[in-house]
Amino acid sequence: MKMKCIIVDDEPLAIEIIESYIDRLDDLEIVATCTNALKAFEILQKEPVDLMFLDIEMPKLTGIDFIKTLKNPPKIILTTAYRDYALESYELDVVDYLLKPISFDRFLIALQKAYKTDKSEPANGLTSTTEGEYIYLKADKKMVKVMLNDIHYIESLKDYIRVKTADKDVITHQKISYLEEKLPDDSFIRIHRSFIVPLKKIESYSSSTIEVPGKELPIGRLYKNKVLDTLNAQNQLD
């Protein structure tokens, strides 16, 4: 079954580029293209849409403000020529953030994330509410709800993991690699064979350590390049 797409951008050339990428793939179908958010809103009321490619800087209504008006939005991939919106986009329920000019390789990466995300069956085994995403972990013979926004870090304890939050420690019989697969990779990063941290909770870092609330954690040798590249890239976006 094809994924139905809509492209929203006030630049005709930007629309053409995404159209050309979609045309290369058999499992995508373009429902409509729009040059402003108001027209896109009309389309969403009439047509079933699975995925929306949405520009941020548009007249009348920005892409970010448009998202906030939607009660049941489709999956969204943001597109923009400006880096300034990257961090704000992470707080929205979007699949990915593409910086123009968009290469086909980067487009495919975003698309893979869209395939993994299913509104009826939350991505990565997580559940979403108005409070944010959460996951249930089995601990002390019961299922414990943990909000992702509350996690300070995750620590491997051989065949167990400790999920540290501000007010509790949840210890569950599980491998850290299993939880790594479940967590959104744009919000969490593995920094060591024994530690995963949420990007939003990082208070400071050096070439060998990362500080989260109340704890300094080591950066593993095998993870160092990826961790520093990710954090340095975020600093550039700031």
PDB file of C-alpha atoms in Angstrom:
ATOM      1  CA  MET A   1       0.000   0.000   0.000  1.00  0.00           C
ATOM      2  CA  LYS A   2       1.473   3.356  -1.040  1.00  0.00           C
ATOM      3  CA  MET A   3       2.237   6.106   1.447  1.00  0.00           C
ATOM      4  CA  LYS A   4       0.216   9.178   0.446  1.00  0.00           C
ATOM      5  CA  CYS A   5       2.256  12.411   0.588  1.00  0.00           C
ATOM      6  CA  ILE A   6       1.656  16.151   0.462  1.00  0.00           C
ATOM      7  CA  ILE A   7       4.365  18.744  -0.195  1.00  0.00           C
ATOM      8  CA  VAL A   8       3.974  22.200   1.332  1.00  0.00           C
ATOM      9  CA  ASP A   9       6.504  24.853   0.280  1.00  0.00           C
ATOM     10  CA  ASP A  10       6.273  28.399  -1.075  1.00  0.00           C
ATOM     11  CA  GLU A  11       9.221  27.784  -3.424  1.00  0.00           C
ATOM     12  CA  PRO A  12       8.256  25.933  -6.656  1.00  0.00           C
ATOM     13  CA  LEU A  13      11.827  24.682  -7.121  1.00  0.00           C
ATOM     14  CA  ALA A  14      11.836  23.101  -3.653  1.00  0.00           C
ATOM     15  CA  ILE A  15       8.578  21.332  -4.500  1.00  0.00           C
ATOM     16  CA  GLU A  16      10.041  20.077  -7.777  1.00  0.00           C
ATOM     17  CA  ILE A  17      13.069  18.595  -6.032  1.00  0.00           C
ATOM     18  CA  ILE A  18      10.995  16.626  -3.537  1.00  0.00           C
ATOM     19  CA  GLU A  19       8.620  15.569  -6.314  1.00  0.00           C
ATOM     20  CA  SER A  20      11.568  14.217  -8.301  1.00  0.00           C
ATOM     21  CA  TYR A  21      12.765  12.228  -5.289  1.00  0.00           C
ATOM     22  CA  ILE A  22       9.305  10.780  -4.656  1.00  0.00           C
ATOM     23  CA  ASP A  23       8.972   9.821  -8.319  1.00  0.00           C
ATOM     24  CA  ARG A  24      11.994   7.534  -7.938  1.00  0.00           C
ATOM     25  CA  LEU A  25      10.175   5.443  -5.323  1.00  0.00           C
ATOM     26  CA  ASP A  26       7.329   3.049  -6.036  1.00  0.00           C
ATOM     27  CA  ASP A  27       5.755   3.099  -2.573  1.00  0.00           C
ATOM     28  CA  LEU A  28       5.072   6.850  -2.370  1.00  0.00           C
ATOM     29  CA  GLU A  29       2.203   8.766  -3.967  1.00  0.00           C
ATOM     30  CA  ILE A  30       1.822  12.545  -4.114  1.00  0.00           C
ATOM     31  CA  VAL A  31      -1.713  13.585  -3.162  1.00  0.00           C
ATOM     32  CA  ALA A  32      -1.138  17.330  -3.589  1.00  0.00           C
ATOM     33  CA  THR A  33       1.414  20.137  -3.565  1.00  0.00           C
ATOM     34  CA  CYS A  34       0.706  23.464  -1.868  1.00  0.00           C
ATOM     35  CA  THR A  35       2.494  26.794  -1.715  1.00  0.00           C
ATOM     36  CA  ASN A  36       1.067  27.791   1.663  1.00  0.00           C
ATOM     37  CA  ALA A  37      -0.157  26.210   4.881  1.00  0.00           C
ATOM     38  CA  LEU A  38      -3.758  27.387   4.497  1.00  0.00           C
ATOM     39  CA  LYS A  39      -4.162  25.443   1.267  1.00  0.00           C
ATOM     40  CA  ALA A  40      -2.527  22.423   2.891  1.00  0.00           C
ATOM     41  CA  PHE A  41      -5.039  22.649   5.735  1.00  0.00           C
ATOM     42  CA  GLU A  42      -7.878  22.403   3.207  1.00  0.00           C
ATOM     43  CA  ILE A  43      -6.291  19.335   1.606  1.00  0.00           C
ATOM     44  CA  LEU A  44      -5.857  17.588   4.958  1.00  0.00           C
ATOM     45  CA  GLN A  45      -9.571  18.015   5.652  1.00  0.00           C
ATOM     46  CA  LYS A  46     -10.509  16.305   2.369  1.00  0.00           C
ATOM     47  CA  GLU A  47      -7.793  13.783   1.548  1.00  0.00           C
ATOM     48  CA  PRO A  48      -6.138  10.982   3.528  1.00  0.00           C
ATOM     49  CA  VAL A  49      -2.471  11.929   3.944  1.00  0.00           C
ATOM     50  CA  ASP A  50       0.197   9.732   5.536  1.00  0.00           C
ATOM     51  CA  LEU A  51       3.232  12.001   5.215  1.00  0.00           C
ATOM     52  CA  MET A  52       3.691  15.758   4.841  1.00  0.00           C
ATOM     53  CA  PHE A  53       6.885  17.461   3.663  1.00  0.00           C
ATOM     54  CA  LEU A  54       6.512  20.885   5.273  1.00  0.00           C
ATOM     55  CA  ASP A  55       8.580  24.018   4.772  1.00  0.00           C
ATOM     56  CA  ILE A  56       9.006  26.209   7.860  1.00  0.00           C
ATOM     57  CA  GLU A  57       9.448  29.719   6.430  1.00  0.00           C
ATOM     58  CA  MET A  58       6.241  30.491   4.544  1.00  0.00           C
ATOM     59  CA  PRO A  59       3.990  33.570   4.237  1.00  0.00           C
ATOM     60  CA  LYS A  60       0.738  33.887   6.243  1.00  0.00           C
ATOM     61  CA  LEU A  61       1.504  30.922   8.487  1.00  0.00           C
ATOM     62  CA  THR A  62       4.855  29.274   9.270  1.00  0.00           C
ATOM     63  CA  GLY A  63       5.248  25.514   9.159  1.00  0.00           C
ATOM     64  CA  ILE A  64       5.806  25.314  12.918  1.00  0.00           C
ATOM     65  CA  ASP A  65       2.700  27.393  13.692  1.00  0.00           C
ATOM     66  CA  PHE A  66       0.760  25.255  11.209  1.00  0.00           C
ATOM     67  CA  ILE A  67       1.726  22.065  13.048  1.00  0.00           C
ATOM     68  CA  LYS A  68       0.386  23.539  16.286  1.00  0.00           C
ATOM     69  CA  THR A  69      -3.043  24.012  14.700  1.00  0.00           C
ATOM     70  CA  LEU A  70      -3.388  20.341  13.711  1.00  0.00           C
ATOM     71  CA  LYS A  71      -5.162  17.980  16.090  1.00  0.00           C
ATOM     72  CA  ASN A  72      -4.390  14.786  14.174  1.00  0.00           C
ATOM     73  CA  PRO A  73      -1.479  15.581  11.869  1.00  0.00           C
ATOM     74  CA  PRO A  74       0.062  13.071   9.494  1.00  0.00           C
ATOM     75  CA  LYS A  75       3.716  12.165   9.828  1.00  0.00           C
ATOM     76  CA  ILE A  76       5.730  15.311   9.179  1.00  0.00           C
ATOM     77  CA  ILE A  77       9.193  15.886   7.720  1.00  0.00           C
ATOM     78  CA  LEU A  78      10.207  19.529   8.094  1.00  0.00           C
ATOM     79  CA  THR A  79      12.221  21.200   5.335  1.00  0.00           C
ATOM     80  CA  THR A  80      13.986  24.556   5.606  1.00  0.00           C
ATOM     81  CA  ALA A  81      16.968  26.592   4.453  1.00  0.00           C
ATOM     82  CA  TYR A  82      17.542  27.850   7.997  1.00  0.00           C
ATOM     83  CA  ARG A  83      19.388  26.028  10.769  1.00  0.00           C
ATOM     84  CA  ASP A  84      17.859  28.204  13.490  1.00  0.00           C
ATOM     85  CA  TYR A  85      14.750  26.040  13.783  1.00  0.00           C
ATOM     86  CA  ALA A  86      16.500  22.707  14.359  1.00  0.00           C
ATOM     87  CA  LEU A  87      16.237  22.606  18.136  1.00  0.00           C
ATOM     88  CA  GLU A  88      12.645  23.852  18.152  1.00  0.00           C
ATOM     89  CA  SER A  89      11.720  21.142  15.660  1.00  0.00           C
ATOM     90  CA  TYR A  90      12.971  18.436  18.039  1.00  0.00           C
ATOM     91  CA  GLU A  91      10.254  19.466  20.502  1.00  0.00           C
ATOM     92  CA  LEU A  92       7.540  18.863  17.925  1.00  0.00           C
ATOM     93  CA  ASP A  93       6.204  15.450  16.996  1.00  0.00           C
ATOM     94  CA  VAL A  94       7.972  15.354  13.632  1.00  0.00           C
ATOM     95  CA  VAL A  95       9.739  12.495  11.883  1.00  0.00           C
ATOM     96  CA  ASP A  96      12.804  14.455  10.763  1.00  0.00           C
ATOM     97  CA  TYR A  97      14.260  17.854   9.899  1.00  0.00           C
ATOM     98  CA  LEU A  98      15.841  18.364   6.479  1.00  0.00           C
ATOM     99  CA  LEU A  99      18.133  21.275   5.720  1.00  0.00           C
ATOM    100  CA  LYS A 100      18.030  22.646   2.166  1.00  0.00           C
ATOM    101  CA  PRO A 101      19.503  21.923  -0.298  1.00  0.00           C
ATOM    102  CA  ILE A 102      18.249  18.400   0.355  1.00  0.00           C
ATOM    103  CA  SER A 103      20.276  15.544  -1.072  1.00  0.00           C
ATOM    104  CA  PHE A 104      18.594  12.319  -2.169  1.00  0.00           C
ATOM    105  CA  ASP A 105      20.644  10.311   0.345  1.00  0.00           C
ATOM    106  CA  ARG A 106      19.464  12.505   3.235  1.00  0.00           C
ATOM    107  CA  PHE A 107      15.908  12.337   1.892  1.00  0.00           C
ATOM    108  CA  LEU A 108      16.041   8.518   2.064  1.00  0.00           C
ATOM    109  CA  ILE A 109      17.234   8.601   5.677  1.00  0.00           C
ATOM    110  CA  ALA A 110      14.266  10.770   6.637  1.00  0.00           C
ATOM    111  CA  LEU A 111      11.952   8.466   4.724  1.00  0.00           C
ATOM    112  CA  GLN A 112      13.241   5.418   6.569  1.00  0.00           C
ATOM    113  CA  LYS A 113      12.307   7.133   9.829  1.00  0.00           C
ATOM    114  CA  ALA A 114       8.839   7.785   8.449  1.00  0.00           C
ATOM    115  CA  TYR A 115       8.417   4.105   7.593  1.00  0.00           C
ATOM    116  CA  LYS A 116       9.319   3.156  11.154  1.00  0.00           C
ATOM    117  CA  THR A 117       6.803   5.601  12.620  1.00  0.00           C
ATOM    118  CA  ASP A 118       3.217   4.434  12.769  1.00  0.00           C
ATOM    119  CA  LYS A 119       0.619   6.698  14.362  1.00  0.00           C
ATOM    120  CA  SER A 120      -1.555   3.728  15.305  1.00  0.00           C
ATOM    121  CA  GLU A 121       1.385   1.812  16.728  1.00  0.00           C
ATOM    122  CA  PRO A 122       3.847   4.309  18.216  1.00  0.00           C
ATOM    123  CA  ALA A 123       7.412   4.327  16.895  1.00  0.00           C
ATOM    124  CA  ASN A 124      10.093   2.353  18.695  1.00  0.00           C
ATOM    125  CA  GLY A 125       7.607   0.745  21.066  1.00  0.00           C
ATOM    126  CA  LEU A 126       6.811   4.088  22.743  1.00  0.00           C
ATOM    127  CA  THR A 127       3.443   5.600  23.538  1.00  0.00           C
ATOM    128  CA  SER A 128       2.575   9.288  23.186  1.00  0.00           C
ATOM    129  CA  THR A 129       0.210  11.439  25.227  1.00  0.00           C
ATOM    130  CA  THR A 130      -0.232  15.178  25.649  1.00  0.00           C
ATOM    131  CA  GLU A 131       2.377  14.887  28.431  1.00  0.00           C
ATOM    132  CA  GLY A 132       4.943  13.397  26.064  1.00  0.00           C
ATOM    133  CA  GLU A 133       6.292   9.977  25.158  1.00  0.00           C
ATOM    134  CA  TYR A 134       6.650   7.212  27.702  1.00  0.00           C
ATOM    135  CA  ILE A 135       7.627   3.585  27.948  1.00  0.00           C
ATOM    136  CA  TYR A 136       6.680   0.817  30.352  1.00  0.00           C
ATOM    137  CA  LEU A 137       9.454  -1.198  32.011  1.00  0.00           C
ATOM    138  CA  LYS A 138       9.012  -4.344  34.065  1.00  0.00           C
ATOM    139  CA  ALA A 139      10.414  -3.851  37.574  1.00  0.00           C
ATOM    140  CA  ASP A 140       9.552  -5.478  40.919  1.00  0.00           C
ATOM    141  CA  LYS A 141       6.947  -7.720  39.286  1.00  0.00           C
ATOM    142  CA  LYS A 142       4.990  -4.776  37.878  1.00  0.00           C
ATOM    143  CA  MET A 143       5.025  -2.505  34.832  1.00  0.00           C
ATOM    144  CA  VAL A 144       6.429   0.919  35.635  1.00  0.00           C
ATOM    145  CA  LYS A 145       5.622   3.931  33.456  1.00  0.00           C
ATOM    146  CA  VAL A 146       8.654   6.110  32.655  1.00  0.00           C
ATOM    147  CA  MET A 147       8.282   9.439  30.843  1.00  0.00           C
ATOM    148  CA  LEU A 148      11.131   9.962  28.376  1.00  0.00           C
ATOM    149  CA  ASN A 149      11.411  13.620  29.370  1.00  0.00           C
ATOM    150  CA  ASP A 150      12.158  12.532  32.955  1.00  0.00           C
ATOM    151  CA  ILE A 151      15.116  10.267  32.133  1.00  0.00           C
ATOM    152  CA  HIS A 152      18.542  11.563  33.188  1.00  0.00           C
ATOM    153  CA  TYR A 153      20.523   8.563  31.973  1.00  0.00           C
ATOM    154  CA  ILE A 154      20.350   4.820  31.418  1.00  0.00           C
ATOM    155  CA  GLU A 155      23.027   2.507  32.817  1.00  0.00           C
ATOM    156  CA  SER A 156      23.841  -1.095  31.957  1.00  0.00           C
ATOM    157  CA  LEU A 157      24.224  -3.494  34.882  1.00  0.00           C
ATOM    158  CA  LYS A 158      25.221  -6.674  33.035  1.00  0.00           C
ATOM    159  CA  ASP A 159      21.840  -8.348  32.346  1.00  0.00           C
ATOM    160  CA  TYR A 160      19.932  -5.446  33.895  1.00  0.00           C
ATOM    161  CA  ILE A 161      19.577  -1.753  33.194  1.00  0.00           C
ATOM    162  CA  ARG A 162      18.992   1.166  35.518  1.00  0.00           C
ATOM    163  CA  VAL A 163      16.846   4.023  34.222  1.00  0.00           C
ATOM    164  CA  LYS A 164      17.641   7.072  36.327  1.00  0.00           C
ATOM    165  CA  THR A 165      15.099   9.865  36.664  1.00  0.00           C
ATOM    166  CA  ALA A 166      14.878  12.822  39.018  1.00  0.00           C
ATOM    167  CA  ASP A 167      12.731  10.990  41.554  1.00  0.00           C
ATOM    168  CA  LYS A 168      13.318   7.277  41.029  1.00  0.00           C
ATOM    169  CA  ASP A 169      15.553   4.498  39.752  1.00  0.00           C
ATOM    170  CA  VAL A 170      13.884   1.802  37.682  1.00  0.00           C
ATOM    171  CA  ILE A 171      15.893  -1.427  37.412  1.00  0.00           C
ATOM    172  CA  THR A 172      14.686  -3.936  34.859  1.00  0.00           C
ATOM    173  CA  HIS A 173      15.994  -7.243  33.507  1.00  0.00           C
ATOM    174  CA  GLN A 174      16.976  -6.150  30.031  1.00  0.00           C
ATOM    175  CA  LYS A 175      19.982  -5.498  27.808  1.00  0.00           C
ATOM    176  CA  ILE A 176      20.907  -1.882  27.184  1.00  0.00           C
ATOM    177  CA  SER A 177      21.080  -2.609  23.438  1.00  0.00           C
ATOM    178  CA  TYR A 178      17.391  -3.572  23.486  1.00  0.00           C
ATOM    179  CA  LEU A 179      16.360  -0.267  25.030  1.00  0.00           C
ATOM    180  CA  GLU A 180      18.683   1.603  22.675  1.00  0.00           C
ATOM    181  CA  GLU A 181      16.634   0.272  19.745  1.00  0.00           C
ATOM    182  CA  LYS A 182      13.378   1.340  21.383  1.00  0.00           C
ATOM    183  CA  LEU A 183      14.387   4.929  22.110  1.00  0.00           C
ATOM    184  CA  PRO A 184      14.136   7.679  19.452  1.00  0.00           C
ATOM    185  CA  ASP A 185      17.636   8.179  18.050  1.00  0.00           C
ATOM    186  CA  ASP A 186      17.100  11.919  17.610  1.00  0.00           C
ATOM    187  CA  SER A 187      16.554  12.331  21.360  1.00  0.00           C
ATOM    188  CA  PHE A 188      18.903   9.786  22.956  1.00  0.00           C
ATOM    189  CA  ILE A 189      22.524   8.853  22.298  1.00  0.00           C
ATOM    190  CA  ARG A 190      24.688   5.947  23.408  1.00  0.00           C
ATOM    191  CA  ILE A 191      27.890   7.422  24.847  1.00  0.00           C
ATOM    192  CA  HIS A 192      29.457   4.263  26.309  1.00  0.00           C
ATOM    193  CA  ARG A 193      28.804   0.541  26.277  1.00  0.00           C
ATOM    194  CA  SER A 194      27.199   1.106  29.694  1.00  0.00           C
ATOM    195  CA  PHE A 195      25.411   4.444  29.233  1.00  0.00           C
ATOM    196  CA  ILE A 196      22.700   6.126  27.157  1.00  0.00           C
ATOM    197  CA  VAL A 197      21.780   9.761  27.772  1.00  0.00           C
ATOM    198  CA  PRO A 198      18.987  12.070  26.543  1.00  0.00           C
ATOM    199  CA  LEU A 199      20.395  14.928  24.468  1.00  0.00           C
ATOM    200  CA  LYS A 200      18.207  17.473  26.254  1.00  0.00           C
ATOM    201  CA  LYS A 201      19.640  16.547  29.654  1.00  0.00           C
ATOM    202  CA  ILE A 202      23.292  17.105  28.724  1.00  0.00           C
ATOM    203  CA  GLU A 203      24.520  20.069  30.795  1.00  0.00           C
ATOM    204  CA  SER A 204      28.138  20.082  29.621  1.00  0.00           C
ATOM    205  CA  TYR A 205      30.665  17.843  27.933  1.00  0.00           C
ATOM    206  CA  SER A 206      34.345  17.423  27.174  1.00  0.00           C
ATOM    207  CA  SER A 207      36.247  15.026  24.944  1.00  0.00           C
ATOM    208  CA  SER A 208      35.985  12.320  27.621  1.00  0.00           C
ATOM    209  CA  THR A 209      32.942  13.027  29.801  1.00  0.00           C
ATOM    210  CA  ILE A 210      29.351  14.176  29.731  1.00  0.00           C
ATOM    211  CA  GLU A 211      27.467  15.800  32.589  1.00  0.00           C
ATOM    212  CA  VAL A 212      23.782  15.203  33.143  1.00  0.00           C
ATOM    213  CA  PRO A 213      21.862  16.366  36.239  1.00  0.00           C
ATOM    214  CA  GLY A 214      23.737  15.069  39.283  1.00  0.00           C
ATOM    215  CA  LYS A 215      26.108  12.781  37.387  1.00  0.00           C
ATOM    216  CA  GLU A 216      29.291  12.842  35.307  1.00  0.00           C
ATOM    217  CA  LEU A 217      29.507   9.957  32.822  1.00  0.00           C
ATOM    218  CA  PRO A 218      32.402   8.706  30.694  1.00  0.00           C
ATOM    219  CA  ILE A 219      32.415   8.747  26.902  1.00  0.00           C
ATOM    220  CA  GLY A 220      33.550   5.362  25.608  1.00  0.00           C
ATOM    221  CA  ARG A 221      36.410   5.181  23.131  1.00  0.00           C
ATOM    222  CA  LEU A 222      34.301   3.384  20.519  1.00  0.00           C
ATOM    223  CA  TYR A 223      31.502   5.972  20.822  1.00  0.00           C
ATOM    224  CA  LYS A 224      33.637   9.103  21.067  1.00  0.00           C
ATOM    225  CA  ASN A 225      33.602  10.213  17.418  1.00  0.00           C
ATOM    226  CA  LYS A 226      29.851   9.842  16.984  1.00  0.00           C
ATOM    227  CA  VAL A 227      29.077  11.522  20.301  1.00  0.00           C
ATOM    228  CA  LEU A 228      31.317  14.523  19.698  1.00  0.00           C
ATOM    229  CA  ASP A 229      30.148  14.898  16.112  1.00  0.00           C
ATOM    230  CA  THR A 230      26.530  14.937  17.262  1.00  0.00           C
ATOM    231  CA  LEU A 231      27.106  17.420  20.067  1.00  0.00           C
ATOM    232  CA  ASN A 232      29.309  19.697  17.999  1.00  0.00           C
ATOM    233  CA  ALA A 233      26.698  19.706  15.232  1.00  0.00           C
ATOM    234  CA  GLN A 234      24.070  20.784  17.753  1.00  0.00           C
ATOM    235  CA  ASN A 235      26.308  23.622  18.900  1.00  0.00           C
ATOM    236  CA  GLN A 236      26.590  24.820  15.314  1.00  0.00           C
ATOM    237  CA  LEU A 237      22.807  24.856  15.070  1.00  0.00           C
ATOM    238  CA  ASP A 238      22.647  26.994  18.211  1.00  0.00           C
TER     239      ASP A 238
END
